[in-house]
Coordinates of C-alpha atoms and ligand atoms in Angstrom, one line a residue:
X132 CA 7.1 6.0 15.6
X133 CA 5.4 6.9 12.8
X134 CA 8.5 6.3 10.2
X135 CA 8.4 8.6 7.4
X136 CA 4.8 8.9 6.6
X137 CA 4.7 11.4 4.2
X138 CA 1.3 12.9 5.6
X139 CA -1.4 12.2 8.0
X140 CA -4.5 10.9 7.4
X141 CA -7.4 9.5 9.4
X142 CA -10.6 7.6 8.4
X143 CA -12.6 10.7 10.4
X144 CA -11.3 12.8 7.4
X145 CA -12.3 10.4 4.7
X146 CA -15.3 11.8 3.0
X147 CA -17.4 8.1 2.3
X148 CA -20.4 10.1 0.6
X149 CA -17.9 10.9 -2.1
X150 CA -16.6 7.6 -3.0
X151 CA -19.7 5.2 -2.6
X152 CA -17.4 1.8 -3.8
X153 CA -15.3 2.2 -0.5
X154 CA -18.0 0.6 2.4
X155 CA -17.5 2.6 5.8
X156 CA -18.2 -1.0 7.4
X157 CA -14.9 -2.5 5.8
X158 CA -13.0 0.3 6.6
X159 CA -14.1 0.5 10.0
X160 CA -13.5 -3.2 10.9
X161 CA -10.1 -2.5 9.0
X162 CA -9.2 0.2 11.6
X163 CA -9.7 -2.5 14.5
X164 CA -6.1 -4.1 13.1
X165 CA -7.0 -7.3 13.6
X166 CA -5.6 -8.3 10.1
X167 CA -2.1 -7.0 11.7
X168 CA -2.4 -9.9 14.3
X169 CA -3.5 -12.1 11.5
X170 CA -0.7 -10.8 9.6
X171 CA -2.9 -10.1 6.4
X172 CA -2.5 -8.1 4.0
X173 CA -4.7 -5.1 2.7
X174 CA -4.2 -3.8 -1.5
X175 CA -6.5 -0.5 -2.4
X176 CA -6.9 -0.4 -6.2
X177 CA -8.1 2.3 -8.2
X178 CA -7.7 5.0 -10.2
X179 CA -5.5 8.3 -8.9
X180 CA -7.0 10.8 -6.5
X181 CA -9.7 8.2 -5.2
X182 CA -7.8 7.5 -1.8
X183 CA -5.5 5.1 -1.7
X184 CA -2.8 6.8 0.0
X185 CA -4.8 8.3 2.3
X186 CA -6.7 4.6 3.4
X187 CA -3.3 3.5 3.7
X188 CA -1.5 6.0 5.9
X189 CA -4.7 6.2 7.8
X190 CA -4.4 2.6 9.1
X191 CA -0.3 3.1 9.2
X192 CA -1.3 6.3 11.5
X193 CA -3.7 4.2 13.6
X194 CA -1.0 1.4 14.1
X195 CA 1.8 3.4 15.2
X196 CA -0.9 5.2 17.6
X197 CA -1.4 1.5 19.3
X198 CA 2.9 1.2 19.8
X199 CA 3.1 -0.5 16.3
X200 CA 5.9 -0.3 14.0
X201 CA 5.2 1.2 10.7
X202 CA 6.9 1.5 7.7
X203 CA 6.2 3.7 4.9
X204 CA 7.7 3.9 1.1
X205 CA 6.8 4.2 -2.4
X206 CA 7.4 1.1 -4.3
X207 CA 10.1 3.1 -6.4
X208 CA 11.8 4.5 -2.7
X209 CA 11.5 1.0 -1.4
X210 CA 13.2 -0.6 -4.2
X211 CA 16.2 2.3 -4.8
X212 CA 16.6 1.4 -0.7
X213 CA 17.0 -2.1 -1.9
X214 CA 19.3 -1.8 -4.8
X215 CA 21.5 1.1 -2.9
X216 CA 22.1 -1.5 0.1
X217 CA 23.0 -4.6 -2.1
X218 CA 25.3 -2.8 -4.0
X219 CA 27.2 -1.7 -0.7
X220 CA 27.1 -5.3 0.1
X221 CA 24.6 -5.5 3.2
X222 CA 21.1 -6.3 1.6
X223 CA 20.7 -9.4 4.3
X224 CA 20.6 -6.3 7.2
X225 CA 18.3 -4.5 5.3
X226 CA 16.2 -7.2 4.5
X227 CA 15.9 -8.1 7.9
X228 CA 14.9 -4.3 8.9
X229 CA 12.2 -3.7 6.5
X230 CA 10.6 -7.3 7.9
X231 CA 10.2 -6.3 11.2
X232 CA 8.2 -3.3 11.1
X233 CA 4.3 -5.0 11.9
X234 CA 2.8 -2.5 9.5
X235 CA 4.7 -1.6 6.2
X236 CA 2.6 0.6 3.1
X237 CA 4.2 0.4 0.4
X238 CA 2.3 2.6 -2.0
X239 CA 2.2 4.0 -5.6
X240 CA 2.5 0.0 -7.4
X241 CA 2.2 0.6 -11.6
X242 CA 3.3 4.5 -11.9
X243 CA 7.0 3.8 -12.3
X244 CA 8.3 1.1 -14.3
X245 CA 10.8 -1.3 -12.1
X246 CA 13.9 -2.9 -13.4
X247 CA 14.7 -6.7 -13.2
X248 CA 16.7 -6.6 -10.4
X249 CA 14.5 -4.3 -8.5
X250 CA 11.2 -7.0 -9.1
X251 CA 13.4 -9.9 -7.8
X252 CA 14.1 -7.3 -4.5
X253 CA 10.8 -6.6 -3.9
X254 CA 9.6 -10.3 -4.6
X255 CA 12.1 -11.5 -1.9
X256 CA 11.3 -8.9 0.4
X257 CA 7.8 -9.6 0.4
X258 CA 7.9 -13.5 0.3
X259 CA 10.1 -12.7 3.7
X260 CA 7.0 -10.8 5.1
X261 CA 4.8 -13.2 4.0
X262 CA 2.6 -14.6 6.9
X263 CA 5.2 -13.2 8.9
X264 CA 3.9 -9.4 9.3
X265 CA 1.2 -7.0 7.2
X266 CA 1.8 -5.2 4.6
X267 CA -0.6 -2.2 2.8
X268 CA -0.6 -2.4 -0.4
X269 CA -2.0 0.6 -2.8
X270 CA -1.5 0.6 -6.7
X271 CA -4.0 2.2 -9.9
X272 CA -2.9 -0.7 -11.4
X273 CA -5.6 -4.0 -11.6
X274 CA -3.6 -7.6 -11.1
X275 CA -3.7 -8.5 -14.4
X276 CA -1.5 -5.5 -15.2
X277 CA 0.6 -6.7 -12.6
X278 CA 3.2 -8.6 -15.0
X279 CA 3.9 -5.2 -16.9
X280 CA 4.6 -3.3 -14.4
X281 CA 7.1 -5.9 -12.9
X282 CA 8.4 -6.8 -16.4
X283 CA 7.8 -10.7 -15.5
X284 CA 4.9 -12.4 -15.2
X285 CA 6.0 -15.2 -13.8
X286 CA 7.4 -13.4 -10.6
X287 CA 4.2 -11.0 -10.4
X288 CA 1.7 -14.4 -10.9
X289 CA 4.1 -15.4 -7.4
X290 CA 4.3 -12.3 -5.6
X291 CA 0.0 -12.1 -6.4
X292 CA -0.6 -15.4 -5.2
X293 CA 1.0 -14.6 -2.0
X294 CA -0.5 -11.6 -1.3
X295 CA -4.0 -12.7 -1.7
X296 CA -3.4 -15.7 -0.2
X297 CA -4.4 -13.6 3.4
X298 CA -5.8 -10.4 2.3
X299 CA -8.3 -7.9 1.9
X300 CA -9.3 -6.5 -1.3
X301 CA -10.5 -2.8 -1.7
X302 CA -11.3 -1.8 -5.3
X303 CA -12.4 1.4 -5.5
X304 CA -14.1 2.9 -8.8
X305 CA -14.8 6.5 -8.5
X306 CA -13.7 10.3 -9.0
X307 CA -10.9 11.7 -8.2
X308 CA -11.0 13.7 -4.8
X309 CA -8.1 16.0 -6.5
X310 CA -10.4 16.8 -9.4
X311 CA -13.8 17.5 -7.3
X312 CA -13.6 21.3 -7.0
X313 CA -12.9 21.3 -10.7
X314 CA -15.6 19.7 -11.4
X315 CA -18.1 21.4 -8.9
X316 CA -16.4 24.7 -10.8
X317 CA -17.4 23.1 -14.0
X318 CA -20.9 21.5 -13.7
X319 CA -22.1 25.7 -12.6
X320 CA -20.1 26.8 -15.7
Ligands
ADP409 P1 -4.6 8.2 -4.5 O1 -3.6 7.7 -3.6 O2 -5.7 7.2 -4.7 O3 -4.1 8.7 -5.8 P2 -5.0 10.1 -2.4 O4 -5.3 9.2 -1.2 O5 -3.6 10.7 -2.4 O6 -5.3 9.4 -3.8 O7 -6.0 11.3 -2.4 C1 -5.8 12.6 -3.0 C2 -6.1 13.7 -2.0 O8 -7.5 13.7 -1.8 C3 -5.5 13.5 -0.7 O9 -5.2 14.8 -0.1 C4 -6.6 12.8 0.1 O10 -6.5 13.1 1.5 C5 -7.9 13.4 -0.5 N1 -9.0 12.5 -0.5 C6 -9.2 11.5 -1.4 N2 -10.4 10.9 -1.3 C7 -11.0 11.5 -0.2 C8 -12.2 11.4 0.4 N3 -13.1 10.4 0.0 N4 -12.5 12.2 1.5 C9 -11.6 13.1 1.8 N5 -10.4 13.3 1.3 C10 -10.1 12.5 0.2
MG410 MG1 -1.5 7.7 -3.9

């Protein structure tokens, strides 16, 4: 059940001492799932190494635990998936597959840039999944920087005002967990 998760992850490993601006409280009530009944959404922002991913594939992990269908991609996987099955003519079946799932992540938002066609894909997808089921959202890039990374602002100002229309919000400013023994290494140097 749980569909391609790259790792897994659990809040009980997430180290909230470390990264102060992520509140165990919101979290916590996060891990209830009651935004997947309310069919919110949830973005992490942030800088890289500061636990997106992890936050995100610990609240996939926890759905597919409770029988949920989960769904997990990169935005760049997600939109290659997209492009590969409109060009062989069946885009309408795979829309309809990656709506069902109650629980999709789709991570890594900003680090690749996206073509035209791709945006408009991902824009349709997601406005088919809007108020309809949850999706995860996770991306180093702030909403403002949205319109860049989608090459239209117009379409990202849409896509953003959907999201947030039923979401929760968790910015996290911080170090980066990758970097921490390197700095530990450092600061007795
Ligand atoms: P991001 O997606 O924000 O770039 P990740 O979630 O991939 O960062 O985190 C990088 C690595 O550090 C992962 O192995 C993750 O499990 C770990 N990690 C990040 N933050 C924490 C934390 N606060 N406590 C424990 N492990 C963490
Ligand atoms: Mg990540």
């Amino acid at each position: 059940r749980c569909a391609r998760l790259p790792t897994v992850k659990t809040l009980d490993d997430f180290d909230f001492t470390f990264q102060p601006s992520v509140k165990r409280d919101q979290l916590e009530s996060l891990h209830t799932l009651q935004f997947l009944e309310r069919k919110e959404n949830v973005v992490f922002l942030g800088p890289p190494g500061v636990g997106k991913t992890h936050l995100a594939i610990s609240l996939a992990v926890i759905a597919a635990e409770r029988g949920r269908r989960v769904y997990y991609a990169t935005l760049a996987d997600l939109i290659t998936w997209l492009e590969d099955a409109q060009q062989a003519g069946h885009l309408t079946r795979r829309l309809r597959t990656l709506v069902s799932p109650s629980l999709m992540v789709v991570d890594e938002i900003g680090y690749l840039p996206i073509s035209r066609t791709g945006a408009q894909l991902f824009f349709q997808l997601m406005s088919r999944r809007y108020e309809h089921a949850s999706t995860v959202l996770t991306s180093n890039k702030s909403f403002e920087e949205w319109g860049e990374v989608f090459g239209d602002e117009v379409m990202a100002a849409a896509l953003i005002d959907r999201l947030v229309h039923h979401c929760h919000i968790v910015n996290i400013r911080g170090n980066s967990y990758r970097m921490r023994e390197h700095r530990a290494l450092a600061s007795r140097l």
